Each structure stands twice: as C-alpha cells, then as structure tokens.
mmCIF file with all atom_site columns, C-alpha atoms in Angstrom:
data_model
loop_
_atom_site.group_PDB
_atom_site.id
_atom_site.type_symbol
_atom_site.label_atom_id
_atom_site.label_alt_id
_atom_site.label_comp_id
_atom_site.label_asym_id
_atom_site.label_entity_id
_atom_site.label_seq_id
_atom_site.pdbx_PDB_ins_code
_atom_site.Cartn_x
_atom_site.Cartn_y
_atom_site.Cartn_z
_atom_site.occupancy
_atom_site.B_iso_or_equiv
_atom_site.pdbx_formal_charge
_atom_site.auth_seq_id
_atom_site.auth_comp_id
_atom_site.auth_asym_id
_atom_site.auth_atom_id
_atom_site.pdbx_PDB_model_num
ATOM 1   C CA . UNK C 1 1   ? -25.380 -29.383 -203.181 1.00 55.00 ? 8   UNK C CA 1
ATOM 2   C CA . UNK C 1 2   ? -24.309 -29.158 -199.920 1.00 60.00 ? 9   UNK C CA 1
ATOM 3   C CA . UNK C 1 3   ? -26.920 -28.581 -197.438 1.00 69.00 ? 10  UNK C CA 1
ATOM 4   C CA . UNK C 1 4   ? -26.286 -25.852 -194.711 1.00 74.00 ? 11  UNK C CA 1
ATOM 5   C CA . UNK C 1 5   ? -27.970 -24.606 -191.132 1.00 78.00 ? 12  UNK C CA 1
ATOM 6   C CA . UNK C 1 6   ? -28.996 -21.286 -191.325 1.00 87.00 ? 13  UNK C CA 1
ATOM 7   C CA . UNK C 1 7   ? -30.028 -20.753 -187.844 1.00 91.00 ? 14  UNK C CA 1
ATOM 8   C CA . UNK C 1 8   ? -28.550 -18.528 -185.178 1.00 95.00 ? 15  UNK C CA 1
ATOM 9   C CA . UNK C 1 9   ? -26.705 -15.808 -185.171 1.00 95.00 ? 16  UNK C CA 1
ATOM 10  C CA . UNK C 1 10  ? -24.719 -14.563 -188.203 1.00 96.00 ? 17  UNK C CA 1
ATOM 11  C CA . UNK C 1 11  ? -22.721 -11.428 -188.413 1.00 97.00 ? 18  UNK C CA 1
ATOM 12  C CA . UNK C 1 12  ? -21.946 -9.546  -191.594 1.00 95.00 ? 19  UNK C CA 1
ATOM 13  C CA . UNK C 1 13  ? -18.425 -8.508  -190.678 1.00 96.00 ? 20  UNK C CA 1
ATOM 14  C CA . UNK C 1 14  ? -16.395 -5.902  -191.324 1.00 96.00 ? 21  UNK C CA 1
ATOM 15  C CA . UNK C 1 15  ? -12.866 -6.340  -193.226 1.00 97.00 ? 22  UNK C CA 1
ATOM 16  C CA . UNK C 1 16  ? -10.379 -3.724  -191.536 1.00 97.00 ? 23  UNK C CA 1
ATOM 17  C CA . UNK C 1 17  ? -7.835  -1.941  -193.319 1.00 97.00 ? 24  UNK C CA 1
ATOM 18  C CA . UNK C 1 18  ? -4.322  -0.920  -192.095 1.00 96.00 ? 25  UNK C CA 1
ATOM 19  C CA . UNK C 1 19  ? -2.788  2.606   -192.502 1.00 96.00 ? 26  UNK C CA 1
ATOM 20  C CA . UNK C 1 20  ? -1.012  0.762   -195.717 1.00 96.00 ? 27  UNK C CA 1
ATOM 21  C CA . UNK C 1 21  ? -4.538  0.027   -197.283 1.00 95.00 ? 28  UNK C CA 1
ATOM 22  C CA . UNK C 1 22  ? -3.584  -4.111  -197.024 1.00 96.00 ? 29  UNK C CA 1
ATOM 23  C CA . UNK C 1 23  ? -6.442  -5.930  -194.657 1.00 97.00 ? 30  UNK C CA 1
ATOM 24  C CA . UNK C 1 24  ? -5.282  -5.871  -191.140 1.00 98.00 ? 31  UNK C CA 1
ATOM 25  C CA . UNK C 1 25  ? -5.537  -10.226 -190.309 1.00 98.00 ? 32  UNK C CA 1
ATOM 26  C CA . UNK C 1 26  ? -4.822  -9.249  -187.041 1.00 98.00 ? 33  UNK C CA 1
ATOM 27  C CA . UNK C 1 27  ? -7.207  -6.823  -186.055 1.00 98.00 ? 34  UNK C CA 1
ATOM 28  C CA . UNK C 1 28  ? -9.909  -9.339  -188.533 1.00 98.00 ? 35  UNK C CA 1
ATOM 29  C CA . UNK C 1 29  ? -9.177  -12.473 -186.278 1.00 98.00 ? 36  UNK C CA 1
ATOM 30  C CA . UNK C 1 30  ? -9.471  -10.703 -182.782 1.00 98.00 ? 37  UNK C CA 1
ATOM 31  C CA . UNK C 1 31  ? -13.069 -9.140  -184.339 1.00 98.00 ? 38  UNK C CA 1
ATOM 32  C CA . UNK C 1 32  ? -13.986 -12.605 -185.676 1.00 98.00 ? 39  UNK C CA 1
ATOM 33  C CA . UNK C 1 33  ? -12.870 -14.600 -181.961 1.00 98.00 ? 40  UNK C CA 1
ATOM 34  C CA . UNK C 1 34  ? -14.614 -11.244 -180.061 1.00 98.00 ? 41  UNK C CA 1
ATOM 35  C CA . UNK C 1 35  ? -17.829 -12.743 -182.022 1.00 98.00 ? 42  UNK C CA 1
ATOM 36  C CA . UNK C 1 36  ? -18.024 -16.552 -181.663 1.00 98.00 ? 43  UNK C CA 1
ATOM 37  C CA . UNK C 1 37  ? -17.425 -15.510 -177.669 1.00 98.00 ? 44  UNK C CA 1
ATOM 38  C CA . UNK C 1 38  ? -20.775 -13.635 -178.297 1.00 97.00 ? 45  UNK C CA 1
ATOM 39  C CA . UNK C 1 39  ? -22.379 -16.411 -179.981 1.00 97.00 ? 46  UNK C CA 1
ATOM 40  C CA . UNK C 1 40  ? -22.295 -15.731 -183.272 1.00 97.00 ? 47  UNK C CA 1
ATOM 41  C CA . UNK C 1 41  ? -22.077 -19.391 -185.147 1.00 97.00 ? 48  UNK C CA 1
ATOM 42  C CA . UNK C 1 42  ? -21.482 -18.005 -188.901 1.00 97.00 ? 49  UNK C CA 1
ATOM 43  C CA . UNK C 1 43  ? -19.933 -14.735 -190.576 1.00 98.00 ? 50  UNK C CA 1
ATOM 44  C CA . UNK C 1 44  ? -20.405 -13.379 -193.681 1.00 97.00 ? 51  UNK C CA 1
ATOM 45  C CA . UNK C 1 45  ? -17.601 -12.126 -195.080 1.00 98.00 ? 52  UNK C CA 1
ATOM 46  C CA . UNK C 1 46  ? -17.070 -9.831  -198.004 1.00 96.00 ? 53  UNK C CA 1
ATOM 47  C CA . UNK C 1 47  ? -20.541 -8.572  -197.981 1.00 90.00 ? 54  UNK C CA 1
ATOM 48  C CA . UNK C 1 48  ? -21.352 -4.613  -198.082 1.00 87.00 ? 55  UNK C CA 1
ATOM 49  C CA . UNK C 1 49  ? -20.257 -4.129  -194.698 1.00 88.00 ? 56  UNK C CA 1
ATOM 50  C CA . UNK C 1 50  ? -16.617 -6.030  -195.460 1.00 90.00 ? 57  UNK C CA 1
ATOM 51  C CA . UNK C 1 51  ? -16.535 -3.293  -198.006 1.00 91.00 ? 58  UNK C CA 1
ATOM 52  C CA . UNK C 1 52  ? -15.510 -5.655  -200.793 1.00 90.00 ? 59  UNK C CA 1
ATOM 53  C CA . UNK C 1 53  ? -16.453 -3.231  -203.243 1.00 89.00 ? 60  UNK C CA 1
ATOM 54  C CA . UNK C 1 54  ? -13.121 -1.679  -202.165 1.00 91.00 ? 61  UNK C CA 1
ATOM 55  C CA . UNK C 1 55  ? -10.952 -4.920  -202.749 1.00 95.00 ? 62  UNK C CA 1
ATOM 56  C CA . UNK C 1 56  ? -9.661  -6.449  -205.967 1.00 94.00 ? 63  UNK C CA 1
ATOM 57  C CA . UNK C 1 57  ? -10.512 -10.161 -206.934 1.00 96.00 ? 64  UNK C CA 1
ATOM 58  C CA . UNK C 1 58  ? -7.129  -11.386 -205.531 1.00 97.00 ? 65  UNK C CA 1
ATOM 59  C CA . UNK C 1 59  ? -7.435  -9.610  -202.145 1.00 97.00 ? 66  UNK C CA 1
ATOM 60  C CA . UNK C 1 60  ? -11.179 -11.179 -201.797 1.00 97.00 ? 67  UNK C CA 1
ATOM 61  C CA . UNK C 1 61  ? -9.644  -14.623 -202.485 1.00 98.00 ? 68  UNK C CA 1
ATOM 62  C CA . UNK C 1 62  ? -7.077  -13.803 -200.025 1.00 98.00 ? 69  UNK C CA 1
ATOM 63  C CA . UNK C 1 63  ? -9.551  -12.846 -197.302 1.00 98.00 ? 70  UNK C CA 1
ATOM 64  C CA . UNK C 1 64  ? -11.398 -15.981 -198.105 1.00 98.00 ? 71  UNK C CA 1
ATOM 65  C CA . UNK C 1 65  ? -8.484  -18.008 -197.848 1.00 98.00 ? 72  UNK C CA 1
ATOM 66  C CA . UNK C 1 66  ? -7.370  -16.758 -194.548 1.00 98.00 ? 73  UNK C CA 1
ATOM 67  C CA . UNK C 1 67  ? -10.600 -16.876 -193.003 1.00 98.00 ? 74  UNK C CA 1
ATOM 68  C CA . UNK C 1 68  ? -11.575 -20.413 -194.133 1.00 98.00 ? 75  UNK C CA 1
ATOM 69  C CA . UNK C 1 69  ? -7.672  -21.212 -192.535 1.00 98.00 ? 76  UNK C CA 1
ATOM 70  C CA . UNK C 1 70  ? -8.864  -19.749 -189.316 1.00 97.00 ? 77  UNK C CA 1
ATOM 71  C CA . UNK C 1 71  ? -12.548 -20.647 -188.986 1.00 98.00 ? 78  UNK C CA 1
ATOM 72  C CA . UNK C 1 72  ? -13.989 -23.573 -191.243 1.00 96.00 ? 79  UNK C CA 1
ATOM 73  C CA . UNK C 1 73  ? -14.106 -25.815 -188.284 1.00 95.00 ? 80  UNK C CA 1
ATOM 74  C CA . UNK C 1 74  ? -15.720 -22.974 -185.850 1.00 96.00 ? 81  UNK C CA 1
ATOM 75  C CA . UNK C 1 75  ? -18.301 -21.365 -187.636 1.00 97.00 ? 82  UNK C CA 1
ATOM 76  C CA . UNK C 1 76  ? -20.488 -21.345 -190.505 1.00 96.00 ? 83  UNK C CA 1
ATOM 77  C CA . UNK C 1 77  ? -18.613 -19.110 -193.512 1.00 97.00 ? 84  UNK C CA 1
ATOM 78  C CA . UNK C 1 78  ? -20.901 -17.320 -196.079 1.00 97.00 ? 85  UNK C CA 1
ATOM 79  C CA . UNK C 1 79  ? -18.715 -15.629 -198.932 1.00 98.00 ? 86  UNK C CA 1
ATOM 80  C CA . UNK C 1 80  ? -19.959 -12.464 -200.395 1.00 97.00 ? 87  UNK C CA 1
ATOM 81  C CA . UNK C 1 81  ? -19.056 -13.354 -204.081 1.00 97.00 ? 88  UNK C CA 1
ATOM 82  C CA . UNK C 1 82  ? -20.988 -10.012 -205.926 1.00 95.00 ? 89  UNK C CA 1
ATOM 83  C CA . UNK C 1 83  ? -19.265 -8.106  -208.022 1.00 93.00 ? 90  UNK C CA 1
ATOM 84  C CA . UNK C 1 84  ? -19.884 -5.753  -210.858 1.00 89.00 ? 91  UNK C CA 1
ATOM 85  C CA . UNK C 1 85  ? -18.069 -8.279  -213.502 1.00 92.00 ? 92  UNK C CA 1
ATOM 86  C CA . UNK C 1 86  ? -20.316 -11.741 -213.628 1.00 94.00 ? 93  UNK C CA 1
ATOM 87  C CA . UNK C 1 87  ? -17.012 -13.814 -214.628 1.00 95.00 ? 94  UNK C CA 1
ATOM 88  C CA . UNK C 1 88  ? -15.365 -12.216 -211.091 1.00 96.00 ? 95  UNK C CA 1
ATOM 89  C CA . UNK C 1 89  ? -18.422 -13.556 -209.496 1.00 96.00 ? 96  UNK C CA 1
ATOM 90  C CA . UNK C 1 90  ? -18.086 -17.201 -210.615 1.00 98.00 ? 97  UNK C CA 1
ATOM 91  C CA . UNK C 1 91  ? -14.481 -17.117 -209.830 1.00 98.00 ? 98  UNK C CA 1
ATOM 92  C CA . UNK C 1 92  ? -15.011 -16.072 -206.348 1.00 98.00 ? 99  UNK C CA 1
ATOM 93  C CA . UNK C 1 93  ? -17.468 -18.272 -205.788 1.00 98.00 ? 100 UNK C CA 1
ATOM 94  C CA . UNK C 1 94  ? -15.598 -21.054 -207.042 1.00 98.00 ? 101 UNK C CA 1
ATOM 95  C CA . UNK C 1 95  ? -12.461 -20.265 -204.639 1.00 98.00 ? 102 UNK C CA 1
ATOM 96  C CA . UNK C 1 96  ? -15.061 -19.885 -201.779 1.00 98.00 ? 103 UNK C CA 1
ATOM 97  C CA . UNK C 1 97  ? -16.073 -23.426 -202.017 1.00 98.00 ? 104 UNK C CA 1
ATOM 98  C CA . UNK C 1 98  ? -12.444 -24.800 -202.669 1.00 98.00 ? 105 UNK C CA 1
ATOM 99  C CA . UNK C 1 99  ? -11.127 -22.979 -199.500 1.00 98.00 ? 106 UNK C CA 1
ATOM 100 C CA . UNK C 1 100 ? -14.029 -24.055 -197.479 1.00 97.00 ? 107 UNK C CA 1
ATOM 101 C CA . UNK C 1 101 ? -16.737 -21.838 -197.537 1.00 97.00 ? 108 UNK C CA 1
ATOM 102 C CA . UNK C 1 102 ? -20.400 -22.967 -196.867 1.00 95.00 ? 109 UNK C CA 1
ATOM 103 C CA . UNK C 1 103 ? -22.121 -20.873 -199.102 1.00 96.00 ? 110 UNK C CA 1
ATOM 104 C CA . UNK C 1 104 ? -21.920 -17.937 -200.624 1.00 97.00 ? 111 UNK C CA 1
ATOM 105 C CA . UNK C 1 105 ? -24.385 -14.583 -200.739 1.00 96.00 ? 112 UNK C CA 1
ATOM 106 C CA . UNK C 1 106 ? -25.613 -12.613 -204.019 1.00 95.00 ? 113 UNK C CA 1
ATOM 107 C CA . UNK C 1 107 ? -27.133 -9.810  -204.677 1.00 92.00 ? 114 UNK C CA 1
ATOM 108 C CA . UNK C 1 108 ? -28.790 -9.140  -208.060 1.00 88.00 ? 115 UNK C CA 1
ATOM 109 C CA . UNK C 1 109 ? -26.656 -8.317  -210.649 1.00 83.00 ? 116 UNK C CA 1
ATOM 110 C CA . UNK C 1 110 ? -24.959 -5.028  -210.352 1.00 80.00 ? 117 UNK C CA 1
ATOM 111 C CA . UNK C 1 111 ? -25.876 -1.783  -212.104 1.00 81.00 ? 118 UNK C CA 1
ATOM 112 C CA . UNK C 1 112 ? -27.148 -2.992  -214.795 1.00 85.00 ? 119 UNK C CA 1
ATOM 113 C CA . UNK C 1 113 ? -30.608 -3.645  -213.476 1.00 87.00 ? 120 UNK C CA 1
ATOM 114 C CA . UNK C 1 114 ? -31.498 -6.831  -214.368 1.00 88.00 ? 121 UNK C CA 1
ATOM 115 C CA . UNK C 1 115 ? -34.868 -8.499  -215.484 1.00 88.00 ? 122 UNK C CA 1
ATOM 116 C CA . UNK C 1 116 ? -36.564 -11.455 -213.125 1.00 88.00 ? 123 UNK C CA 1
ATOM 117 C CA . UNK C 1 117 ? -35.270 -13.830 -215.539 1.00 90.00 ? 124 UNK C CA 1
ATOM 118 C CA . UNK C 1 118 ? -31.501 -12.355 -215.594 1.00 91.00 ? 125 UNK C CA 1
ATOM 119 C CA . UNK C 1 119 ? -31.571 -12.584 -212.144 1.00 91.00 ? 126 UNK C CA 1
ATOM 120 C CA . UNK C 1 120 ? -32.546 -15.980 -212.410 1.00 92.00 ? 127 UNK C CA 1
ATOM 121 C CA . UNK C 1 121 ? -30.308 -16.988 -214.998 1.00 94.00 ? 128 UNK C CA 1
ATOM 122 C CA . UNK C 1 122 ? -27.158 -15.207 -213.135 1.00 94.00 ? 129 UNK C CA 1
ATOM 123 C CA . UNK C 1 123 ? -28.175 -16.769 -209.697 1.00 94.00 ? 130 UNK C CA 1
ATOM 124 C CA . UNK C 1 124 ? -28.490 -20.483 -211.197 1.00 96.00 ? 131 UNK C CA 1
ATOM 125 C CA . UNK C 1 125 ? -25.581 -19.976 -212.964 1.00 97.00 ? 132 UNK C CA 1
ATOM 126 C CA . UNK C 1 126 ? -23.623 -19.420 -209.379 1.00 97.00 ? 133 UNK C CA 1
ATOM 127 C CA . UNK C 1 127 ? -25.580 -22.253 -207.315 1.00 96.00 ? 134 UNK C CA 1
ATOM 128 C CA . UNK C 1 128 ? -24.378 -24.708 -209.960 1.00 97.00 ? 135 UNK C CA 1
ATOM 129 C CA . UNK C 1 129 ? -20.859 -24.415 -208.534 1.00 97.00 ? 136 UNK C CA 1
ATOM 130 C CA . UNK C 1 130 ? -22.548 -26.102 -205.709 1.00 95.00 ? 137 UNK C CA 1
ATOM 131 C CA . UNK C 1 131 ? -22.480 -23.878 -202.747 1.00 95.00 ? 138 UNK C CA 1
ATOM 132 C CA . UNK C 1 132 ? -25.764 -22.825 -201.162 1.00 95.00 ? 139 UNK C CA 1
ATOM 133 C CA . UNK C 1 133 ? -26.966 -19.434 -202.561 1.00 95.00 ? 140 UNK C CA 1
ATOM 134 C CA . UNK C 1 134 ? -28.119 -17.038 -200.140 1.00 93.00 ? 141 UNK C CA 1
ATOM 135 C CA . UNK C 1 135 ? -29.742 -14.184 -201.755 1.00 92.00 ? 142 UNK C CA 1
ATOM 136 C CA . UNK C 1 136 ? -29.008 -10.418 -200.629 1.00 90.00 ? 143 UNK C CA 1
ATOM 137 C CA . UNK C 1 137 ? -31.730 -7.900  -201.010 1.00 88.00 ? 144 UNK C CA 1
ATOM 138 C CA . UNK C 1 138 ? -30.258 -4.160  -201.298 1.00 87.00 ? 145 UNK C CA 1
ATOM 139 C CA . UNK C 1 139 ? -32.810 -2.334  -203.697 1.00 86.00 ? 146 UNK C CA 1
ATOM 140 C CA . UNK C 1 140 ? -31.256 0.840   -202.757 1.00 81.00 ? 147 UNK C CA 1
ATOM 141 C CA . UNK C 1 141 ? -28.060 0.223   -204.033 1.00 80.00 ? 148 UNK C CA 1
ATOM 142 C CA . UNK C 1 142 ? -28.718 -2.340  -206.603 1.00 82.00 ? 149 UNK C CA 1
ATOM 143 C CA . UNK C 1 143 ? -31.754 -0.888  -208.247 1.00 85.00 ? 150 UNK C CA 1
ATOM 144 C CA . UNK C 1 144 ? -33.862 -3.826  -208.574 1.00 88.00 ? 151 UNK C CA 1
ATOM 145 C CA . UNK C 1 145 ? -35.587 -5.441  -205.533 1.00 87.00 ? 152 UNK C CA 1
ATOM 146 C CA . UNK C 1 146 ? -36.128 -9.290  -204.734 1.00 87.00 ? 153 UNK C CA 1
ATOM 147 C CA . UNK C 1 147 ? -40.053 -9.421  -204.322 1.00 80.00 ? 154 UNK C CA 1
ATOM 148 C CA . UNK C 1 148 ? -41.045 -12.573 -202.447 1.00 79.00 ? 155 UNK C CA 1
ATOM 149 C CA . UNK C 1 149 ? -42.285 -15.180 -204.774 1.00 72.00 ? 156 UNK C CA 1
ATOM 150 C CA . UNK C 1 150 ? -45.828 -16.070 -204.854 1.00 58.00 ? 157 UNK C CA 1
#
C-alpha cells in the first residue's frame, strides 16, 4: 500500500452545483486553485461537505476523474468513497485509485449501525484495494462513533 503524507493543510471541499443541477468544473477548479494559493497541499473531495450524498455513483466518478485530471501532480487527493450501498463503496474506491487518488476517507458504515467488528470487516475490505484509509468520525450522522483504540 501506498504510503501517503498527511501533514499540512487539507480542505474538505465543497462540490458546486449549477442552476442545471450538473457540478459546475468551473466554479470547482477556481475554488480548488483559490486554495493551493492559500496553502492548502491536499483536498478531500466528495466528503459531507462535497455533498456526495446528493450525487449518483457515475457523477462521483466523474468528479474524481476531473479532479485527479486537474490536480494529481499539485496536491494530495483524498476521495470520499462512503456510501449507503457497500458494493458503491468498493467501486468508488477502486476508480479513486485508478484515476489517481491518494487515498480515500470512510466513515462507518451507513445507517445500519454497525458492530466494532463490521466496521472492521467493511474498512479492511476497502484498504485492500490499496489506497490509504483515512477514517471519518461523524457519530451524529452515522450513529456509531469511532472510539480511539486502546
């Protein structure tokens, strides 16, 4: 598994919509160069904030795919790859890393409030597609927290 530098400055971005409901690229890659002139080194995109509860599989992919084409070589790229359907998750993951993503964020599974060990089992089921797992804790919306391990 690749092995990734999770220091600095990452933003959790937002994915903006046009008045047709389609994701606005334009608007996305003047908020995404606004940020690296801030400093940001990495974004995470498709997360809560990018609202990717609102998109379907294909328009995730597609967002992947254009930012990857835009920003692989200038920034870090975490892939939100949650979603309610386990086999959606796996298949976004799995594009992330083709496309060029350098890792990809979880959060528990979804709704159906998982046991320690589900959560285990789904998580190692998505790092074995080989792209560093970062692990999103949002108790309030998932219904299960991630308690530090001791």
């Amino acid at each position: 598994m690749k092995q990734i530098d999770w220091s600095g400055v990452f933003s959790a971005v937002v994915t903006p919509f046009g008045a047709n409901g389609d994701i606005d690229y334009g608007a996305l890659r003047a908020h995404l160069d606004r940020l690296l002139g801030f400093g940001v080194v990495g974004f995470v995109v498709s997360g809560s904030t990018g609202e990717y509860y609102s998109m379907t599989r294909e328009e995730r992919q597609d967002l992947f795919r254009n930012v990857a084409g835009e920003y692989a070589e200038r920034a870090t790229l975490i892939a939100g790859t949650s979603s309610l359907n386990h086999a959606d998750t796996l298949a976004l993951t799995r594009h992330a890393k083709e496309v060029g993503f350098d890792g990809c964020m979880l959060l528990p599974p979804i709704y159906c409030l998982p046991t320690k060990e589900e959560i285990k089992r789904a998580t190692r089921e998505v790092a074995e597609i080989g792209l560093p797992v970062m692990l999103y804790n949002n108790p309030a919306r998932v219904g299960v927290g991630l308690p530090p391990a001791r």
